[in-house]
Short mmCIF file of C-alpha atoms in Angstrom, two decimals:
data_model
loop_
_atom_site.label_atom_id
_atom_site.label_comp_id
_atom_site.label_asym_id
_atom_site.label_seq_id
_atom_site.Cartn_x
_atom_site.Cartn_y
_atom_site.Cartn_z
CA MET A 7 18.08 -1.04 7.58
CA ASN A 8 16.37 1.82 7.09
CA ALA A 9 13.94 3.07 9.67
CA PRO A 10 11.11 4.33 7.89
CA LEU A 11 8.33 6.25 9.52
CA PRO A 12 4.90 6.53 8.53
CA ASN A 13 3.38 9.00 6.20
CA PHE A 14 2.56 11.83 8.91
CA ASN A 15 -0.14 14.36 7.09
CA ASP A 16 -1.47 16.22 10.23
CA LEU A 17 -0.28 19.48 11.86
CA GLY A 18 1.81 17.83 14.43
CA GLU A 19 2.35 14.51 15.88
CA ASP A 20 3.78 12.69 19.28
CA SER A 21 3.84 10.30 21.72
CA PRO A 22 4.78 7.21 18.61
CA LEU A 23 3.99 3.54 20.45
CA LEU A 24 5.39 0.71 18.73
CA VAL A 25 2.97 -2.31 19.02
CA GLU A 26 3.31 -6.01 17.75
CA LEU A 27 0.12 -7.56 16.35
CA ASN A 28 -0.38 -11.10 16.68
CA ASN A 29 -0.06 -11.76 12.76
CA GLY A 30 3.66 -10.29 13.16
CA SER A 31 3.26 -7.37 11.66
CA LEU A 32 4.07 -3.81 13.36
CA MET A 33 1.81 -0.88 14.47
CA MET A 34 2.94 2.71 15.34
CA LEU A 35 0.07 4.82 17.25
CA TRP A 36 0.82 8.33 17.70
CA ALA A 37 -1.19 11.66 18.70
CA GLY A 38 -2.28 13.55 15.72
CA THR A 39 -3.29 17.25 15.93
CA PRO A 40 -5.51 17.26 12.57
CA PRO A 41 -6.07 20.41 10.15
CA THR A 42 -9.21 21.71 11.78
CA PRO A 43 -10.58 25.15 11.71
CA SER A 44 -10.16 25.28 15.65
CA ASN A 45 -6.95 23.63 15.51
CA PHE A 46 -5.40 26.40 13.05
CA ALA A 47 -7.28 29.07 15.07
CA ILE A 48 -4.71 27.88 18.08
CA MET A 49 -2.02 27.88 16.19
CA ASN A 50 -2.38 31.16 14.81
CA ILE A 51 -3.28 32.89 18.53
CA THR A 52 -0.25 31.06 20.20
CA SER A 53 2.16 32.35 17.31
CA ASN A 54 1.24 35.88 18.27
CA THR A 55 0.80 36.15 21.85
CA THR A 56 2.40 34.23 25.15
CA SER A 57 -0.44 35.42 27.37
CA THR A 58 -1.89 32.45 29.40
CA SER A 59 -5.48 34.51 29.81
CA GLU A 60 -5.39 34.68 25.98
CA ILE A 61 -4.38 30.83 25.16
CA LEU A 62 -6.59 28.88 28.14
CA PRO A 63 -9.74 29.73 27.15
CA ILE A 64 -9.41 28.42 23.75
CA LEU A 65 -7.85 25.25 24.44
CA ASN A 66 -10.55 23.01 25.20
CA ASN A 67 -11.41 23.41 21.20
CA LEU A 68 -8.26 21.70 20.81
CA THR A 69 -8.58 17.95 18.92
CA ILE A 70 -5.85 15.72 19.36
CA LEU A 71 -6.86 12.06 17.47
CA LEU A 72 -5.42 8.51 17.93
CA GLN A 73 -4.08 7.51 14.58
CA ALA A 74 -2.26 4.52 13.54
CA SER A 75 -0.28 2.62 10.24
CA ILE A 76 0.86 -0.64 9.82
CA LEU A 77 4.38 -1.77 8.56
CA ASN A 78 4.61 -4.27 5.99
CA ASN A 79 7.65 -5.22 4.07
CA ASN A 80 9.42 -2.06 5.42
CA VAL A 81 6.65 0.10 3.83
CA TRP A 82 4.42 1.77 6.44
CA GLY A 83 0.45 1.53 5.21
CA PRO A 84 -2.10 4.52 5.30
CA VAL A 85 -2.67 6.72 8.13
CA ILE A 86 -5.79 5.63 10.08
CA ASN A 87 -7.68 7.65 12.31
CA LEU A 88 -8.94 5.53 15.38
CA THR A 89 -10.63 8.30 16.90
CA ASN A 90 -12.42 11.12 15.11
CA ASN A 91 -13.08 13.74 17.81
CA GLY A 92 -12.26 14.78 21.39
CA ASP A 93 -8.43 14.27 23.03
CA ALA A 94 -6.81 11.01 23.00
CA LEU A 95 -4.05 11.52 26.07
CA SER A 96 -2.41 8.69 26.40
CA TYR A 97 -2.38 4.96 25.19
CA ALA A 98 -0.89 1.50 25.17
CA SER A 99 -1.83 -1.71 23.62
CA ASP A 100 -1.02 -5.54 24.23
CA GLY A 101 -1.60 -6.49 20.57
CA ASN A 102 -5.26 -7.40 20.85
CA TYR A 103 -6.62 -4.18 22.37
CA ILE A 104 -5.82 -0.34 22.55
CA TYR A 105 -6.51 1.06 25.86
CA LEU A 106 -7.04 4.98 25.63
CA VAL A 107 -7.22 7.38 28.17
CA TYR A 108 -9.71 10.18 26.17
CA GLU A 109 -11.33 13.45 26.76
CA PRO A 110 -14.73 14.50 24.58
CA THR A 111 -13.40 18.08 25.92
CA LEU A 112 -9.85 19.19 26.56
CA SER A 113 -10.79 20.01 30.60
CA LEU A 114 -6.90 20.85 31.48
CA THR A 115 -7.40 19.72 34.71
CA TYR A 116 -8.29 16.11 33.65
CA ASN A 117 -11.33 15.78 35.67
CA ASN A 118 -12.94 14.68 32.63
CA THR A 119 -10.97 11.19 31.83
CA ILE A 120 -12.05 8.19 30.32
CA LEU A 121 -10.47 4.96 30.19
CA GLU A 122 -11.35 3.06 26.98
CA GLU A 123 -10.81 -0.02 25.54
CA LEU A 124 -10.94 -0.15 21.63
CA THR A 125 -10.27 -3.06 19.18
CA LEU A 126 -7.55 -2.69 16.91
CA SER A 127 -9.52 -0.72 14.15
CA GLY A 128 -10.63 1.86 17.04
CA ASN A 129 -14.34 0.67 17.96
CA VAL A 130 -14.90 1.17 21.56
CA ILE A 131 -15.61 -2.28 23.61
CA LYS A 132 -15.60 -0.61 27.08
CA SER A 133 -15.34 2.43 28.64
CA LEU A 134 -14.88 3.50 32.74
CA ASN A 135 -14.99 7.31 33.68
CA ILE A 136 -12.22 7.92 35.93
CA PRO A 137 -11.34 11.42 36.40
CA GLY A 138 -7.40 12.52 37.14
CA ILE A 139 -6.00 9.83 34.95
CA LEU A 140 -2.80 11.19 33.40
CA ASP A 141 -0.96 8.84 31.51
CA ILE A 142 -1.34 4.76 30.74
CA LEU A 143 1.91 3.09 31.54
CA SER A 144 1.13 -0.68 30.11
CA ALA A 145 -1.80 -2.94 29.59
CA ASN A 146 -2.30 -6.64 29.26
CA ASN A 147 -5.31 -8.77 28.92
CA GLY A 148 -8.10 -6.14 29.94
CA LEU A 149 -5.62 -5.26 33.10
CA VAL A 150 -4.35 -1.89 32.76
CA THR A 151 -1.54 0.46 34.75
CA VAL A 152 -2.17 4.26 35.12
CA GLN A 153 -0.58 7.06 36.73
CA PHE A 154 -3.01 9.95 38.12
CA LEU A 155 -2.37 13.40 37.96
CA ASN A 156 -1.17 13.68 41.63
CA GLY A 157 1.38 11.06 40.89
CA THR A 158 -0.13 7.80 41.98
CA ILE A 159 0.30 4.49 40.33
CA ALA A 160 -3.06 2.29 39.99
CA LEU A 161 -3.98 -0.98 38.17
CA VAL A 162 -7.30 -0.97 36.51
CA ASN A 163 -9.54 -3.63 35.89
CA MET A 164 -11.13 -3.04 32.72
CA ASN A 165 -13.66 -6.03 33.48
CA ASN A 166 -14.99 -4.72 36.66
CA GLY A 167 -13.69 -1.24 37.08
CA SER A 168 -11.61 -1.92 40.24
CA ILE A 169 -8.43 0.17 40.84
CA GLU A 170 -5.86 -0.97 43.26
CA PHE A 171 -3.15 1.79 44.09
CA VAL A 172 0.25 0.69 44.56
CA ASN A 173 3.54 2.03 45.68
CA THR A 174 6.27 2.54 42.73
CA THR A 175 7.33 5.09 40.43
CA TYR A 176 6.45 2.87 37.19
CA ILE A 177 4.86 -0.68 36.75
CA GLY A 178 4.33 -2.33 33.93
CA PHE A 179 3.40 -5.82 31.97
CA VAL A 180 6.09 -8.07 30.54
CA GLY A 181 4.07 -10.81 28.79
CA ASN A 182 1.75 -12.09 31.94
CA SER A 183 3.88 -11.25 34.59
CA LEU A 184 4.43 -7.64 36.20
CA TYR A 185 7.57 -5.51 36.45
CA GLN A 186 8.05 -2.32 38.84
CA PHE A 187 11.01 0.14 38.36
CA TYR A 188 11.35 2.06 41.77
CA ASN A 189 14.00 3.97 43.09
CA GLY A 190 16.59 2.79 40.36
CA VAL A 191 15.72 -0.76 40.64
CA LEU A 192 13.87 -2.82 37.94
CA THR A 193 12.60 -6.22 39.08
CA ILE A 194 10.91 -8.38 36.93
CA ASN A 195 8.35 -11.48 37.80
CA GLN A 196 10.17 -11.01 41.10
CA ASN A 197 13.04 -13.17 40.50
CA LEU A 198 15.10 -11.03 38.30
CA THR A 199 16.51 -7.76 39.90
CA LEU A 200 18.34 -4.74 38.22
CA ASN A 201 20.18 -1.94 39.88
CA LEU A 202 19.87 0.62 37.66
CA PRO A 203 21.13 3.99 39.68
CA ILE A 204 22.33 5.84 36.68
CA TYR A 205 18.78 5.79 34.86
CA GLU A 206 15.34 7.55 35.37
CA SER A 207 13.33 4.69 34.37
CA ALA A 208 13.70 1.41 32.29
CA PHE A 209 11.57 -1.26 31.09
CA PRO A 210 11.73 -4.88 29.59
CA ILE A 211 10.33 -6.46 26.66
CA LEU A 212 10.48 -10.38 26.08
CA TYR A 213 12.95 -11.76 23.92
CA ASN A 214 14.51 -15.28 23.17
CA ASN A 215 13.96 -16.66 26.96
CA GLY A 216 15.37 -13.36 28.34
CA TYR A 217 14.70 -9.87 28.33
CA VAL A 218 15.72 -6.59 26.38
CA ILE A 219 16.05 -3.85 28.61
CA ILE A 220 15.14 -0.31 27.75
CA ALA A 221 16.68 2.41 30.13
CA TRP A 222 17.03 6.09 30.08
CA ARG A 223 17.60 9.38 31.72
CA PRO A 224 17.85 12.91 30.27
CA GLY A 225 20.34 12.77 27.47
CA LEU A 226 20.93 9.02 27.39
CA LEU A 227 18.99 5.81 25.79
CA SER A 228 20.39 2.43 26.20
CA ILE A 229 19.50 -0.64 25.67
CA TYR A 230 20.63 -4.35 27.19
CA TYR A 231 19.83 -7.70 26.74
CA TRP A 232 19.56 -10.22 29.50
CA ASN A 233 20.32 -13.32 28.22
CA GLY A 234 19.43 -15.79 31.14
CA THR A 235 23.00 -15.52 32.64
CA GLU A 236 24.56 -11.97 31.72
CA LEU A 237 23.40 -8.84 31.00
CA GLN A 238 24.83 -7.66 27.60
CA PRO A 239 25.18 -3.79 26.19
CA ILE A 240 23.90 -3.44 22.74
CA ILE A 241 23.72 0.20 22.15
CA ASN A 242 23.86 3.73 23.49
CA TYR A 243 22.13 6.69 22.25
CA THR A 244 22.64 10.64 22.83
CA THR A 245 19.40 12.22 22.84
CA GLN A 246 18.04 15.88 23.21
CA PHE A 247 16.28 16.66 26.33
CA THR A 248 14.02 14.16 28.05
CA ILE A 249 12.34 11.09 26.34
CA ILE A 250 9.63 8.53 26.71
CA PRO A 251 11.20 5.74 24.36
CA LYS A 252 8.52 3.13 23.03
CA ALA A 253 9.57 -0.43 21.93
CA SER A 254 8.88 -3.47 20.02
CA ILE A 255 10.52 -6.47 18.66
CA LEU A 256 9.98 -8.24 15.42
CA ASN A 257 12.40 -10.58 13.43
CA ASN A 258 14.98 -10.26 15.93
CA ASP A 259 15.20 -6.24 15.34
CA LEU A 260 14.48 -4.24 18.02
CA TYR A 261 12.40 -1.16 16.68
CA LEU A 262 12.76 1.92 18.59
CA ALA A 263 10.52 5.13 18.81
CA TRP A 264 10.82 8.62 20.71
CA PHE A 265 9.67 11.94 20.20
CA GLY A 266 12.18 14.35 21.25
CA LEU A 267 12.36 18.21 21.56
CA ASN A 268 14.37 20.38 19.09
CA ASN A 269 13.66 23.52 20.54
CA ILE A 270 12.21 23.98 23.71
CA SER A 271 11.67 27.41 23.40
CA THR A 272 8.92 26.84 20.23
CA GLY A 273 7.97 23.17 21.30
CA GLN A 274 9.72 22.07 17.75
CA GLY A 275 10.33 18.64 17.82
CA SER A 276 10.47 15.14 15.76
CA ILE A 277 9.32 11.40 15.84
CA TYR A 278 12.33 9.62 15.88
CA MET A 279 12.62 5.74 14.61
CA ALA A 280 15.88 3.53 15.28
CA ILE A 281 15.80 -0.35 14.38
CA THR A 282 18.75 -2.47 15.68
CA PRO A 283 19.79 -6.14 15.38
CA LEU A 284 19.50 -8.13 18.72
CA PRO A 285 21.86 -11.16 19.71
CA TYR A 286 20.26 -14.31 19.38
CA GLN A 287 21.05 -17.26 21.33
CA ILE A 288 18.68 -19.85 23.36
CA SER A 289 19.07 -19.76 26.96
CA GLN A 290 16.82 -19.80 30.14
CA TYR A 291 16.84 -18.80 33.58
CA THR A 292 15.39 -20.09 36.78
CA ASN A 293 17.06 -18.91 39.92
CA ILE A 294 16.83 -15.30 41.49
CA THR A 295 19.82 -13.36 40.17
CA THR A 296 20.81 -9.50 41.03
CA ILE A 297 22.52 -7.23 38.57
CA ASN A 298 24.11 -4.25 39.54
CA ILE A 299 24.82 -1.04 36.84
CA THR A 300 27.39 1.71 37.92
CA ASN A 301 28.57 4.24 35.82
CA ASN A 302 30.58 2.37 33.40
CA THR A 303 30.83 -1.39 34.27
CA ILE A 304 27.71 -3.97 34.86
CA ASN A 305 28.06 -6.72 37.76
CA ASN A 306 26.25 -9.78 37.87
CA THR A 307 26.22 -11.08 41.92
CA SER A 308 25.47 -14.77 40.30
CA ASN A 309 28.66 -15.14 38.44
CA ASN A 310 30.93 -12.43 39.68
CA SER A 311 31.34 -11.02 35.38
CA THR A 312 32.31 -7.57 34.47
CA ILE A 313 31.33 -5.97 31.17
CA SER A 314 32.03 -2.60 29.96
CA THR A 315 29.30 -0.51 28.79
CA SER A 316 28.70 -0.15 24.74
CA ASN A 317 30.49 3.02 23.18
CA THR A 318 28.47 2.63 19.80
CA SER A 319 27.39 5.83 18.83
CA TYR A 320 23.66 6.93 17.76
CA ASN A 321 25.24 7.78 14.13
CA SER A 322 26.53 4.02 13.65
CA ILE A 323 22.77 2.82 13.13
CA GLN A 324 20.61 4.29 10.11
CA SER A 325 17.81 6.01 11.24
CA THR A 326 15.10 8.34 10.23
CA THR A 327 13.71 11.06 11.72
CA SER A 328 10.18 13.24 10.89
CA ASN A 329 10.52 16.78 10.23
CA LYS A 330 7.35 17.94 11.26
CA SER A 331 6.96 19.40 14.83
CA LEU A 332 4.23 18.92 17.38
CA PHE A 333 2.22 22.42 16.74
CA SER A 334 5.12 24.21 16.16
CA SER A 335 3.55 27.54 16.94
CA ILE A 336 2.43 26.69 20.08
CA PRO A 337 5.02 27.44 23.08
CA ILE A 338 6.31 24.20 24.63
CA TRP A 339 4.49 25.00 28.42
CA VAL A 340 1.22 24.70 26.31
CA ILE A 341 2.10 21.30 24.90
CA ILE A 342 2.65 20.22 28.76
CA ILE A 343 -0.60 21.44 30.04
CA VAL A 344 -2.73 19.51 27.18
CA VAL A 345 -0.87 16.27 26.58
CA GLY A 346 -0.49 14.35 29.10
CA VAL A 347 2.02 11.94 27.39
CA VAL A 348 4.64 14.22 26.24
CA VAL A 349 7.97 14.61 28.16
CA PHE A 350 8.13 15.95 31.45
CA ILE A 351 4.52 15.85 33.05
CA ILE A 352 4.69 11.32 32.66
CA LEU A 353 7.84 11.66 34.85
CA TYR A 354 7.49 14.26 37.83
#
């Protein structure tokens, strides 16, 4: 199966997010930098200088839009602007609404961040002024997990504006339940524990009465399937630099998307997308289970089974990459300062 990409039409795109809609369609969201005069001016200046004093004063004129496209019959529809001005810094969706960290004018210090709840067509329903939000980790039914600039994680209630801080490195929603990743351990709904010491982060997706697990570290992206009794390796991807993968499942196929840097010195990179079929079998679990993953084996403490990790190569599946870079003329340090959803800032 081919893995097509939307018809990107901006100066650059970054941070793809895949969302399964209630009608069964697949939507991709991304941060797009439109060809505005101010964005062109920033590109021209940064292509001729590396001076911080010259670049920083003009970055508040930068525009980053939230854009989307919907996949039907393996063909992406037209690109839609969900925002028309300002800067879209981070976003998530539960399939019903989109949750967005937004700044009307780029502050570079995140002191003017606004957390918004949008319809799938981009209309703003609710808005909370919460300074310092760097990233949205996950969202479900008006509850949003966010990361602040100082690294702390919190659960924000869009309905009443409450903020609850939590002690973890990553927390999110899987269905109506919470999961967390902390110190190499992924805990799902308090009754499934996966010890993943070789990975930097991981998250689950509900699938067939079990979970698909997406786990990654610099240079490696791994996919597993928990079928209720054992953890099955599906595929390993070799990646360049550090990535933040996003995923969704449609018709028993796993859709993966991520932004990868091709040249760290110039900031050039591509959006990657891959599709891989998932195993299908009916199973359920109700007991508390602990799984340990070491360098090359998966050990299930419930039944003591051991499975070798998959050696399937990245090139064995069909994939497509965009050839467009994000701000191809802007140095990578500028990208890291500007877009909170880009690679390194989220993780550290």
